[in-house]
Amino acid sequence: MKLKIKSGDTVTVVAGDHKGSEGKVVSVDSEKNKAIVEGVNVVKKHEKPSAQNPQGGIVEKEAPIHISNLSLVEGGKPVRVGFEMRDGKKVRVSKKSGEII
């Protein structure tokens, strides 16, 4: 299935503990249908001392969020996304304005 959210998109969280939060998509895992959003769903991870991190400790990092809980933002408001063929190419289109995303 083609995902409607890509890396670099600005999204808002529409469901879950972080509902209402906005951020930029850092990466997308299309197999698991999850995305990592900058500054959203930050968790604390305990790390053992290693060669790269000799001190170890507690590190904060973003955890993945399911794509169904995210909505693309255009002009400050969430919009639905559709696909259309334009000039022989399949492009993402905003359902609200009809413009190419």
mmCIF file with all atom_site columns, C-alpha atoms in Angstrom:
data_model
loop_
_atom_site.group_PDB
_atom_site.id
_atom_site.type_symbol
_atom_site.label_atom_id
_atom_site.label_alt_id
_atom_site.label_comp_id
_atom_site.label_asym_id
_atom_site.label_entity_id
_atom_site.label_seq_id
_atom_site.pdbx_PDB_ins_code
_atom_site.Cartn_x
_atom_site.Cartn_y
_atom_site.Cartn_z
_atom_site.occupancy
_atom_site.B_iso_or_equiv
_atom_site.pdbx_formal_charge
_atom_site.auth_seq_id
_atom_site.auth_comp_id
_atom_site.auth_asym_id
_atom_site.auth_atom_id
_atom_site.pdbx_PDB_model_num
ATOM 1   C CA . MET A 1 1   ? 0.000  0.000  0.000   1.00 0.00 ? 1   MET A CA 1
ATOM 2   C CA . LYS A 1 2   ? 1.263  3.465  -0.865  1.00 0.00 ? 2   LYS A CA 1
ATOM 3   C CA . LEU A 1 3   ? 1.668  5.638  2.240   1.00 0.00 ? 3   LEU A CA 1
ATOM 4   C CA . LYS A 1 4   ? 0.262  9.150  2.258   1.00 0.00 ? 4   LYS A CA 1
ATOM 5   C CA . ILE A 1 5   ? 2.938  10.499 4.612   1.00 0.00 ? 5   ILE A CA 1
ATOM 6   C CA . LYS A 1 6   ? 6.601  10.897 3.632   1.00 0.00 ? 6   LYS A CA 1
ATOM 7   C CA . SER A 1 7   ? 9.786  12.038 5.359   1.00 0.00 ? 7   SER A CA 1
ATOM 8   C CA . GLY A 1 8   ? 9.939  15.821 5.671   1.00 0.00 ? 8   GLY A CA 1
ATOM 9   C CA . ASP A 1 9   ? 6.157  16.311 5.902   1.00 0.00 ? 9   ASP A CA 1
ATOM 10  C CA . THR A 1 10  ? 4.667  18.349 8.730   1.00 0.00 ? 10  THR A CA 1
ATOM 11  C CA . VAL A 1 11  ? 2.061  16.294 10.579  1.00 0.00 ? 11  VAL A CA 1
ATOM 12  C CA . THR A 1 12  ? -0.221 16.559 13.582  1.00 0.00 ? 12  THR A CA 1
ATOM 13  C CA . VAL A 1 13  ? -1.118 13.735 15.947  1.00 0.00 ? 13  VAL A CA 1
ATOM 14  C CA . VAL A 1 14  ? -4.892 13.089 15.854  1.00 0.00 ? 14  VAL A CA 1
ATOM 15  C CA . ALA A 1 15  ? -5.144 10.246 18.409  1.00 0.00 ? 15  ALA A CA 1
ATOM 16  C CA . GLY A 1 16  ? -3.308 8.883  21.424  1.00 0.00 ? 16  GLY A CA 1
ATOM 17  C CA . ASP A 1 17  ? -1.365 10.353 24.327  1.00 0.00 ? 17  ASP A CA 1
ATOM 18  C CA . HIS A 1 18  ? 0.264  13.047 22.181  1.00 0.00 ? 18  HIS A CA 1
ATOM 19  C CA . LYS A 1 19  ? -2.942 14.237 20.489  1.00 0.00 ? 19  LYS A CA 1
ATOM 20  C CA . GLY A 1 20  ? -2.624 17.785 19.161  1.00 0.00 ? 20  GLY A CA 1
ATOM 21  C CA . SER A 1 21  ? 1.191  17.736 18.898  1.00 0.00 ? 21  SER A CA 1
ATOM 22  C CA . GLU A 1 22  ? 2.780  18.866 15.636  1.00 0.00 ? 22  GLU A CA 1
ATOM 23  C CA . GLY A 1 23  ? 6.151  17.996 14.187  1.00 0.00 ? 23  GLY A CA 1
ATOM 24  C CA . LYS A 1 24  ? 8.208  17.106 11.158  1.00 0.00 ? 24  LYS A CA 1
ATOM 25  C CA . VAL A 1 25  ? 8.462  13.467 10.026  1.00 0.00 ? 25  VAL A CA 1
ATOM 26  C CA . VAL A 1 26  ? 12.037 12.226 10.418  1.00 0.00 ? 26  VAL A CA 1
ATOM 27  C CA . SER A 1 27  ? 11.587 8.739  8.953   1.00 0.00 ? 27  SER A CA 1
ATOM 28  C CA . VAL A 1 28  ? 8.859  6.337  7.813   1.00 0.00 ? 28  VAL A CA 1
ATOM 29  C CA . ASP A 1 29  ? 8.790  2.533  8.142   1.00 0.00 ? 29  ASP A CA 1
ATOM 30  C CA . SER A 1 30  ? 6.438  1.384  5.376   1.00 0.00 ? 30  SER A CA 1
ATOM 31  C CA . GLU A 1 31  ? 6.495  -2.283 6.439   1.00 0.00 ? 31  GLU A CA 1
ATOM 32  C CA . LYS A 1 32  ? 5.252  -1.544 9.964   1.00 0.00 ? 32  LYS A CA 1
ATOM 33  C CA . ASN A 1 33  ? 3.183  1.545  8.933   1.00 0.00 ? 33  ASN A CA 1
ATOM 34  C CA . LYS A 1 34  ? 4.949  3.691  11.530  1.00 0.00 ? 34  LYS A CA 1
ATOM 35  C CA . ALA A 1 35  ? 6.673  7.072  11.444  1.00 0.00 ? 35  ALA A CA 1
ATOM 36  C CA . ILE A 1 36  ? 9.067  8.912  13.738  1.00 0.00 ? 36  ILE A CA 1
ATOM 37  C CA . VAL A 1 37  ? 8.007  12.523 14.339  1.00 0.00 ? 37  VAL A CA 1
ATOM 38  C CA . GLU A 1 38  ? 10.453 15.129 15.634  1.00 0.00 ? 38  GLU A CA 1
ATOM 39  C CA . GLY A 1 39  ? 9.711  16.126 19.251  1.00 0.00 ? 39  GLY A CA 1
ATOM 40  C CA . VAL A 1 40  ? 6.660  13.845 19.605  1.00 0.00 ? 40  VAL A CA 1
ATOM 41  C CA . ASN A 1 41  ? 6.392  10.576 21.584  1.00 0.00 ? 41  ASN A CA 1
ATOM 42  C CA . VAL A 1 42  ? 9.750  11.124 23.306  1.00 0.00 ? 42  VAL A CA 1
ATOM 43  C CA . VAL A 1 43  ? 10.738 8.182  25.520  1.00 0.00 ? 43  VAL A CA 1
ATOM 44  C CA . LYS A 1 44  ? 13.632 7.619  27.911  1.00 0.00 ? 44  LYS A CA 1
ATOM 45  C CA . LYS A 1 45  ? 15.942 4.739  27.027  1.00 0.00 ? 45  LYS A CA 1
ATOM 46  C CA . HIS A 1 46  ? 18.494 3.312  29.438  1.00 0.00 ? 46  HIS A CA 1
ATOM 47  C CA . GLU A 1 47  ? 21.793 2.607  27.702  1.00 0.00 ? 47  GLU A CA 1
ATOM 48  C CA . LYS A 1 48  ? 24.653 0.451  28.899  1.00 0.00 ? 48  LYS A CA 1
ATOM 49  C CA . PRO A 1 49  ? 28.168 1.873  28.732  1.00 0.00 ? 49  PRO A CA 1
ATOM 50  C CA . SER A 1 50  ? 29.785 1.043  25.378  1.00 0.00 ? 50  SER A CA 1
ATOM 51  C CA . ALA A 1 51  ? 32.745 2.168  23.272  1.00 0.00 ? 51  ALA A CA 1
ATOM 52  C CA . GLN A 1 52  ? 30.633 4.871  21.613  1.00 0.00 ? 52  GLN A CA 1
ATOM 53  C CA . ASN A 1 53  ? 29.011 5.961  24.888  1.00 0.00 ? 53  ASN A CA 1
ATOM 54  C CA . PRO A 1 54  ? 31.436 5.110  27.722  1.00 0.00 ? 54  PRO A CA 1
ATOM 55  C CA . GLN A 1 55  ? 29.322 6.879  30.341  1.00 0.00 ? 55  GLN A CA 1
ATOM 56  C CA . GLY A 1 56  ? 26.040 5.100  29.539  1.00 0.00 ? 56  GLY A CA 1
ATOM 57  C CA . GLY A 1 57  ? 22.939 6.614  31.165  1.00 0.00 ? 57  GLY A CA 1
ATOM 58  C CA . ILE A 1 58  ? 19.444 7.650  30.199  1.00 0.00 ? 58  ILE A CA 1
ATOM 59  C CA . VAL A 1 59  ? 18.884 8.963  26.671  1.00 0.00 ? 59  VAL A CA 1
ATOM 60  C CA . GLU A 1 60  ? 15.727 10.616 25.350  1.00 0.00 ? 60  GLU A CA 1
ATOM 61  C CA . LYS A 1 61  ? 14.670 9.650  21.826  1.00 0.00 ? 61  LYS A CA 1
ATOM 62  C CA . GLU A 1 62  ? 11.562 9.690  19.645  1.00 0.00 ? 62  GLU A CA 1
ATOM 63  C CA . ALA A 1 63  ? 9.593  6.460  19.403  1.00 0.00 ? 63  ALA A CA 1
ATOM 64  C CA . PRO A 1 64  ? 7.554  5.504  16.295  1.00 0.00 ? 64  PRO A CA 1
ATOM 65  C CA . ILE A 1 65  ? 3.852  6.390  15.990  1.00 0.00 ? 65  ILE A CA 1
ATOM 66  C CA . HIS A 1 66  ? 1.367  4.488  13.816  1.00 0.00 ? 66  HIS A CA 1
ATOM 67  C CA . ILE A 1 67  ? 0.536  6.332  10.589  1.00 0.00 ? 67  ILE A CA 1
ATOM 68  C CA . SER A 1 68  ? -3.214 6.091  11.250  1.00 0.00 ? 68  SER A CA 1
ATOM 69  C CA . ASN A 1 69  ? -2.699 8.437  14.226  1.00 0.00 ? 69  ASN A CA 1
ATOM 70  C CA . LEU A 1 70  ? -1.085 11.135 12.048  1.00 0.00 ? 70  LEU A CA 1
ATOM 71  C CA . SER A 1 71  ? -2.592 13.685 9.695   1.00 0.00 ? 71  SER A CA 1
ATOM 72  C CA . LEU A 1 72  ? -0.758 15.841 7.160   1.00 0.00 ? 72  LEU A CA 1
ATOM 73  C CA . VAL A 1 73  ? -0.812 19.602 7.839   1.00 0.00 ? 73  VAL A CA 1
ATOM 74  C CA . GLU A 1 74  ? -1.299 22.174 5.096   1.00 0.00 ? 74  GLU A CA 1
ATOM 75  C CA . GLY A 1 75  ? -1.669 25.854 5.941   1.00 0.00 ? 75  GLY A CA 1
ATOM 76  C CA . GLY A 1 76  ? -1.808 25.099 9.663   1.00 0.00 ? 76  GLY A CA 1
ATOM 77  C CA . LYS A 1 77  ? -4.791 22.739 9.406   1.00 0.00 ? 77  LYS A CA 1
ATOM 78  C CA . PRO A 1 78  ? -4.926 18.958 8.991   1.00 0.00 ? 78  PRO A CA 1
ATOM 79  C CA . VAL A 1 79  ? -5.925 17.767 5.509   1.00 0.00 ? 79  VAL A CA 1
ATOM 80  C CA . ARG A 1 80  ? -6.795 14.439 3.923   1.00 0.00 ? 80  ARG A CA 1
ATOM 81  C CA . VAL A 1 81  ? -4.568 13.188 1.135   1.00 0.00 ? 81  VAL A CA 1
ATOM 82  C CA . GLY A 1 82  ? -5.491 11.528 -2.132  1.00 0.00 ? 82  GLY A CA 1
ATOM 83  C CA . PHE A 1 83  ? -3.630 10.420 -5.257  1.00 0.00 ? 83  PHE A CA 1
ATOM 84  C CA . GLU A 1 84  ? -4.178 11.635 -8.823  1.00 0.00 ? 84  GLU A CA 1
ATOM 85  C CA . MET A 1 85  ? -2.483 11.226 -12.161 1.00 0.00 ? 85  MET A CA 1
ATOM 86  C CA . ARG A 1 86  ? -1.148 14.559 -13.402 1.00 0.00 ? 86  ARG A CA 1
ATOM 87  C CA . ASP A 1 87  ? 1.057  14.819 -16.510 1.00 0.00 ? 87  ASP A CA 1
ATOM 88  C CA . GLY A 1 88  ? 1.559  11.054 -16.460 1.00 0.00 ? 88  GLY A CA 1
ATOM 89  C CA . LYS A 1 89  ? 2.795  10.995 -12.864 1.00 0.00 ? 89  LYS A CA 1
ATOM 90  C CA . LYS A 1 90  ? 1.052  9.812  -9.706  1.00 0.00 ? 90  LYS A CA 1
ATOM 91  C CA . VAL A 1 91  ? 1.069  12.713 -7.207  1.00 0.00 ? 91  VAL A CA 1
ATOM 92  C CA . ARG A 1 92  ? -0.283 13.376 -3.723  1.00 0.00 ? 92  ARG A CA 1
ATOM 93  C CA . VAL A 1 93  ? -3.164 15.870 -3.698  1.00 0.00 ? 93  VAL A CA 1
ATOM 94  C CA . SER A 1 94  ? -4.878 17.736 -0.859  1.00 0.00 ? 94  SER A CA 1
ATOM 95  C CA . LYS A 1 95  ? -8.567 16.775 -0.701  1.00 0.00 ? 95  LYS A CA 1
ATOM 96  C CA . LYS A 1 96  ? -9.440 20.205 0.702   1.00 0.00 ? 96  LYS A CA 1
ATOM 97  C CA . SER A 1 97  ? -7.755 22.497 -1.851  1.00 0.00 ? 97  SER A CA 1
ATOM 98  C CA . GLY A 1 98  ? -6.981 20.102 -4.708  1.00 0.00 ? 98  GLY A CA 1
ATOM 99  C CA . GLU A 1 99  ? -3.359 21.306 -4.822  1.00 0.00 ? 99  GLU A CA 1
ATOM 100 C CA . ILE A 1 100 ? -0.336 19.067 -5.252  1.00 0.00 ? 100 ILE A CA 1
ATOM 101 C CA . ILE A 1 101 ? 1.507  18.393 -2.016  1.00 0.00 ? 101 ILE A CA 1
#
